[in-house]
Structures are given as C-alpha cells and as structure tokens.
GROMACS .gro file of C-alpha atoms in nm:
model
  228
    1MET     CA    1   6.980   7.966  -8.382
    2ASP     CA    2   7.024   7.645  -8.179
    3SER     CA    3   7.001   7.293  -8.324
    4THR     CA    4   6.636   7.248  -8.225
    5MET     CA    5   6.531   7.565  -8.401
    6ARG     CA    6   6.731   7.469  -8.712
    7LEU     CA    7   6.559   7.130  -8.726
    8MET     CA    8   6.216   7.291  -8.689
    9ALA     CA    9   6.294   7.533  -8.973
   10ALA     CA   10   6.409   7.248  -9.197
   11LEU     CA   11   6.096   7.046  -9.125
   12CYS     CA   12   5.876   7.348  -9.194
   13GLY     CA   13   6.042   7.408  -9.529
   14LEU     CA   14   5.999   7.046  -9.628
   15LEU     CA   15   5.642   7.003  -9.511
   16CYS     CA   16   5.518   7.338  -9.644
   17SER     CA   17   5.589   7.220  -9.996
   18CYS     CA   18   5.361   6.922  -9.937
   19LEU     CA   19   5.059   7.102  -9.787
   20ILE     CA   20   4.965   7.294 -10.099
   21TRP     CA   21   4.600   7.364 -10.178
   22ALA     CA   22   4.631   7.342 -10.555
   23GLU     CA   23   4.318   7.325 -10.769
   24SER     CA   24   4.231   6.960 -10.831
   25THR     CA   25   4.023   6.839 -11.120
   26PRO     CA   26   3.899   6.490 -11.208
   27PHE     CA   27   4.146   6.281 -11.400
   28VAL     CA   28   4.138   6.301 -11.778
   29PRO     CA   29   4.309   6.026 -11.978
   30ARG     CA   30   4.565   6.259 -12.132
   31PRO     CA   31   4.586   6.639 -12.147
   32GLY     CA   32   4.617   6.810 -12.481
   33VAL     CA   33   4.963   6.904 -12.593
   34PRO     CA   34   5.062   7.165 -12.852
   35SER     CA   35   5.020   7.044 -13.207
   36GLU     CA   36   5.370   7.016 -13.352
   37ALA     CA   37   5.326   6.706 -13.564
   38ALA     CA   38   5.630   6.786 -13.776
   39GLN     CA   39   5.859   6.759 -13.475
   40PRO     CA   40   5.980   6.425 -13.335
   41GLN     CA   41   5.827   6.278 -13.022
   42ALA     CA   42   6.038   6.277 -12.708
   43SER     CA   43   6.135   5.937 -12.572
   44LEU     CA   44   6.054   5.842 -12.214
   45ALA     CA   45   6.383   5.651 -12.193
   46PRO     CA   46   6.606   5.682 -11.999
   47LEU     CA   47   6.402   5.927 -11.791
   48LEU     CA   48   6.173   5.668 -11.636
   49ASP     CA   49   6.463   5.436 -11.553
   50TRP     CA   50   6.626   5.722 -11.364
   51PHE     CA   51   6.303   5.835 -11.196
   52SER     CA   52   6.256   5.498 -11.026
   53GLY     CA   53   6.410   5.351 -10.713
   54ASP     CA   54   6.502   5.436 -10.355
   55PHE     CA   55   6.657   5.779 -10.284
   56ALA     CA   56   6.755   5.977  -9.974
   57ASN     CA   57   6.906   6.316  -9.891
   58ALA     CA   58   7.098   6.185  -9.588
   59GLU     CA   59   7.428   6.334  -9.706
   60GLN     CA   60   7.274   6.675  -9.760
   61ALA     CA   61   7.097   6.670  -9.421
   62ARG     CA   62   7.419   6.568  -9.249
   63ASP     CA   63   7.617   6.854  -9.403
   64ASP     CA   64   7.351   7.129  -9.394
   65ASP     CA   65   7.116   7.155  -9.098
   66ARG     CA   66   6.865   7.358  -9.299
   67PHE     CA   67   6.749   7.027  -9.446
   68ALA     CA   68   6.555   6.750  -9.274
   69SER     CA   69   6.662   6.393  -9.351
   70ALA     CA   70   6.405   6.239  -9.585
   71SER     CA   71   6.355   5.954  -9.832
   72LEU     CA   72   6.202   5.948 -10.179
   73ARG     CA   73   6.069   5.618 -10.315
   74LEU     CA   74   5.962   5.591 -10.679
   75MET     CA   75   5.802   5.290 -10.847
   76GLU     CA   76   5.654   5.246 -11.193
   77ILE     CA   77   5.293   5.120 -11.200
   78TRP     CA   78   5.030   5.034 -11.465
   79PRO     CA   79   5.266   4.932 -11.747
   80GLY     CA   80   5.155   4.870 -12.102
   81ARG     CA   81   4.982   5.197 -12.194
   82PRO     CA   82   5.143   5.332 -12.515
   83GLY     CA   83   5.287   5.681 -12.487
   84VAL     CA   84   5.199   5.719 -12.117
   85ARG     CA   85   5.379   5.586 -11.811
   86TRP     CA   86   5.301   5.618 -11.442
   87ILE     CA   87   5.516   5.653 -11.130
   88TYR     CA   88   5.398   5.613 -10.771
   89ALA     CA   89   5.595   5.834 -10.530
   90GLU     CA   90   5.631   5.842 -10.153
   91GLN     CA   91   5.828   6.090  -9.945
   92SER     CA   92   5.890   6.032  -9.576
   93LEU     CA   93   6.105   6.171  -9.298
   94ALA     CA   94   6.386   5.937  -9.192
   95GLU     CA   95   6.257   5.933  -8.836
   96ARG     CA   96   5.901   5.848  -8.945
   97ALA     CA   97   5.964   5.620  -9.241
   98PRO     CA   98   5.640   5.413  -9.214
   99ARG     CA   99   5.425   5.729  -9.234
  100PRO     CA  100   5.492   5.919  -9.559
  101PHE     CA  101   5.415   6.291  -9.555
  102ARG     CA  102   5.354   6.299  -9.928
  103GLN     CA  103   5.212   6.049 -10.178
  104ARG     CA  104   5.161   6.125 -10.544
  105ILE     CA  105   5.121   5.958 -10.880
  106TYR     CA  106   5.304   6.114 -11.173
  107ARG     CA  107   5.196   6.062 -11.533
  108PHE     CA  108   5.462   6.103 -11.803
  109SER     CA  109   5.347   6.169 -12.159
  110GLU     CA  110   5.555   6.181 -12.474
  111ALA     CA  111   5.528   6.517 -12.648
  112SER     CA  112   5.660   6.686 -12.958
  113GLY     CA  113   5.947   6.929 -12.966
  114GLY     CA  114   6.173   6.708 -12.755
  115ARG     CA  115   5.966   6.763 -12.442
  116ILE     CA  116   5.807   6.532 -12.185
  117LEU     CA  117   5.495   6.632 -11.994
  118MET     CA  118   5.493   6.534 -11.625
  119SER     CA  119   5.151   6.567 -11.461
  120GLU     CA  120   5.094   6.537 -11.087
  121LEU     CA  121   4.787   6.354 -10.958
  122THR     CA  122   4.649   6.286 -10.614
  123MET     CA  123   4.466   5.976 -10.498
  124PRO     CA  124   4.172   5.928 -10.263
  125ARG     CA  125   4.256   5.806  -9.911
  126ALA     CA  126   4.627   5.815  -9.988
  127THR     CA  127   4.716   5.676  -9.646
  128ASP     CA  128   4.556   5.345  -9.749
  129PHE     CA  129   4.845   5.303  -9.997
  130ALA     CA  130   5.134   5.396  -9.766
  131GLY     CA  131   5.420   5.152  -9.818
  132ALA     CA  132   5.313   5.056 -10.170
  133TRP     CA  133   5.670   5.110 -10.295
  134ARG     CA  134   5.761   4.784 -10.117
  135GLN     CA  135   5.413   4.623 -10.133
  136PRO     CA  136   5.283   4.698 -10.484
  137GLU     CA  137   4.972   4.489 -10.422
  138LEU     CA  138   4.838   4.775 -10.207
  139LEU     CA  139   4.767   4.959 -10.534
  140ASP     CA  140   4.563   4.677 -10.687
  141SER     CA  141   4.235   4.853 -10.609
  142LEU     CA  142   4.344   5.190 -10.750
  143THR     CA  143   4.261   5.296 -11.108
  144PRO     CA  144   4.355   5.606 -11.312
  145GLN     CA  145   3.992   5.716 -11.308
  146GLN     CA  146   4.009   5.767 -10.929
  147LEU     CA  147   4.288   6.024 -10.952
  148SER     CA  148   4.264   6.404 -10.947
  149LEU     CA  149   4.490   6.621 -11.158
  150ARG     CA  150   4.668   6.914 -10.993
  151GLN     CA  151   4.560   7.160 -11.259
  152GLY     CA  152   4.826   7.411 -11.362
  153CYS     CA  153   5.108   7.229 -11.183
  154GLU     CA  154   5.228   7.026 -11.482
  155ILE     CA  155   5.602   7.028 -11.555
  156TRP     CA  156   5.752   7.024 -11.904
  157LEU     CA  157   6.082   6.836 -11.891
  158HIS     CA  158   6.366   6.896 -12.137
  159ARG     CA  159   6.688   6.698 -12.172
  160GLN     CA  160   6.993   6.915 -12.109
  161PRO     CA  161   7.337   6.900 -12.280
  162SER     CA  162   7.462   6.735 -11.961
  163GLY     CA  163   7.215   6.450 -12.022
  164GLU     CA  164   6.993   6.515 -11.719
  165TYR     CA  165   6.633   6.629 -11.744
  166GLN     CA  166   6.516   6.965 -11.614
  167GLY     CA  167   6.185   7.149 -11.596
  168HIS     CA  168   5.949   7.362 -11.390
  169SER     CA  169   5.581   7.439 -11.363
  170ASP     CA  170   5.448   7.744 -11.546
  171ILE     CA  171   5.479   8.063 -11.343
  172GLY     CA  172   5.144   8.184 -11.212
  173ARG     CA  173   4.944   7.871 -11.297
  174CYS     CA  174   5.000   7.639 -10.998
  175THR     CA  175   4.782   7.800 -10.733
  176THR     CA  176   4.808   7.771 -10.356
  177ASP     CA  177   4.660   7.946 -10.053
  178PHE     CA  178   4.909   7.812  -9.800
  179GLY     CA  179   5.140   8.028  -9.590
  180GLY     CA  180   5.030   8.359  -9.739
  181ALA     CA  181   5.126   8.254 -10.094
  182SER     CA  182   4.903   8.254 -10.399
  183THR     CA  183   5.117   8.072 -10.655
  184LEU     CA  184   5.381   7.802 -10.650
  185VAL     CA  185   5.663   7.725 -10.891
  186GLN     CA  186   5.806   7.374 -10.873
  187TYR     CA  187   6.149   7.295 -11.020
  188LEU     CA  188   6.274   6.944 -11.092
  189TRP     CA  189   6.605   6.794 -11.203
  190ILE     CA  190   6.640   6.422 -11.281
  191GLY     CA  191   6.971   6.244 -11.341
  192PRO     CA  192   7.089   5.881 -11.340
  193ASP     CA  193   7.149   5.876 -10.963
  194ARG     CA  194   6.982   6.188 -10.828
  195VAL     CA  195   6.658   6.382 -10.811
  196ARG     CA  196   6.652   6.746 -10.700
  197LEU     CA  197   6.328   6.918 -10.595
  198LEU     CA  198   6.291   7.291 -10.538
  199ASP     CA  199   5.971   7.479 -10.451
  200ARG     CA  200   5.918   7.856 -10.447
  201ALA     CA  201   5.587   8.010 -10.333
  202TYR     CA  202   5.498   8.376 -10.394
  203ASP     CA  203   5.219   8.612 -10.290
  204GLU     CA  204   5.017   8.825 -10.533
  205GLY     CA  205   5.281   9.097 -10.516
  206GLY     CA  206   5.554   8.857 -10.627
  207LYS     CA  207   5.716   8.836 -10.282
  208LEU     CA  208   5.868   8.503 -10.184
  209ARG     CA  209   5.670   8.364  -9.889
  210TRP     CA  210   5.821   8.019  -9.844
  211GLY     CA  211   6.011   7.746 -10.023
  212SER     CA  212   6.286   7.486 -10.012
  213PRO     CA  213   6.616   7.596  -9.858
  214GLY     CA  214   6.913   7.670 -10.083
  215GLU     CA  215   6.896   7.492 -10.417
  216GLY     CA  216   6.635   7.243 -10.299
  217TYR     CA  217   6.627   6.890 -10.164
  218LEU     CA  218   6.885   6.666 -10.329
  219TYR     CA  219   6.790   6.298 -10.319
  220LEU     CA  220   7.067   6.053 -10.411
  221ARG     CA  221   7.007   5.696 -10.519
  222LYS     CA  222   7.096   5.464 -10.233
  223MET     CA  223   7.429   5.286 -10.264
  224THR     CA  224   7.268   4.939 -10.268
  225GLU     CA  225   7.096   5.034 -10.595
  226ARG     CA  226   7.423   5.158 -10.742
  227GLY     CA  227   7.571   4.814 -10.691
  228GLU     CA  228   7.828   4.940 -10.445
   0.00000   0.00000   0.00000
C-alpha cells in the first residue's frame, strides 16, 4: 500500500468514528443513576483538570501511518452547577485546523460506587461554534436545553490503580447505521497528559465493520501546557 492509500485509510478510520447516526434525544438535566446511597460519591477531581487543554497525536501519526494527524481541544464551560460539570470538545485534522470534523459537549456527573458518568451531547448548528476553544464567547448563546443526548452512548468512568480513568459505553446500546454496523462501543482512557480514544463498530452478527486503528488515537498534551 503506497503512502497515499495509507493516508486515505487513516482518514477514513478517524472520520468514520465521527459520522455515527446514534439515537439523539432532547437534553434532560441529569440522567438517573443507580441508587447506591450507602456508597461514597466519586469526585470529579482530578479528572476534569486532566480532561481539559490542547492535545495532539502528532507523535503517533509520525510513527504510524495508519493514523491521521489530528488535534483535540477541551475546555470547561458553564461552571457553578453542583455535581455536574461540562466540557466543550473539538477535534480537527492538523491540515484543516480551522474546520473541526467533530464538536461535542460532554457532561460529567458524580455517581455512587466510585464511578463518574460521562454523557455525550450534540449541539444545533455546531459549525457556528467552531473555534470556541480559543474564543469562549462563541458559546454565549448556547444553553444546556438546546443540546441533544446521544442515548445509550454514555460512558461510566472508573479510576484505575495506575491513577488514570478508564471506561467504555455499554455493549449493544450505542446504535449506529453507518458503514454496515449496527452498534458502536467507545473506549476512553484519561490521564494527566494524555487522552486515548478507541471506537469499535459491529454488525448484528457481531462482526467488526470498522473502528480506530490499533489501540486507538493517542492524544498527548502539548508541550507548552506541560511547561516545557
């Protein structure tokens, strides 16, 4: 496979994970969580400090031509709501930085049993908010009530012995009709200086139809944020 074909395959793998027709429902203030009142609530720190900032997979793309070079920008919005915090996310290809291919808002909720619920929401006319990670005022007109929840695609995050957070969406619940697949499983790892994203899409027979190459896209915090 020549370099052009490898680049096209990498772009396809990246973009496929962003063109998912998941069932969307109107936003609800907070989804119900299992009743485990006797168990302590999980803390959103340091998770939200880690899941904020400017990240890129440039090193990965340089060393493995299955991956396209892309950026991930994460910014906390709407502070001050007890027990719930919000992150605005943009992903863009390095060669088309001003035009993100994916924009989402993630809602993090404290839950019992040492877990954190991460819900994914879409916004109307997302392109109107492109670049909001560096111009937060672009989001001034957006409210939580305008968002749509990607039903079934929630991720329960658990803190691992290593200290990082890890989770995935429930198998069989996050639906899609893209690329011959019927269900999508999304995996996420969050550490102090890295975010790893891995998608796997299956058909009704359980056959893998598409997904991220290897162990997924590894976004590293940019060196300027590390103070180097």
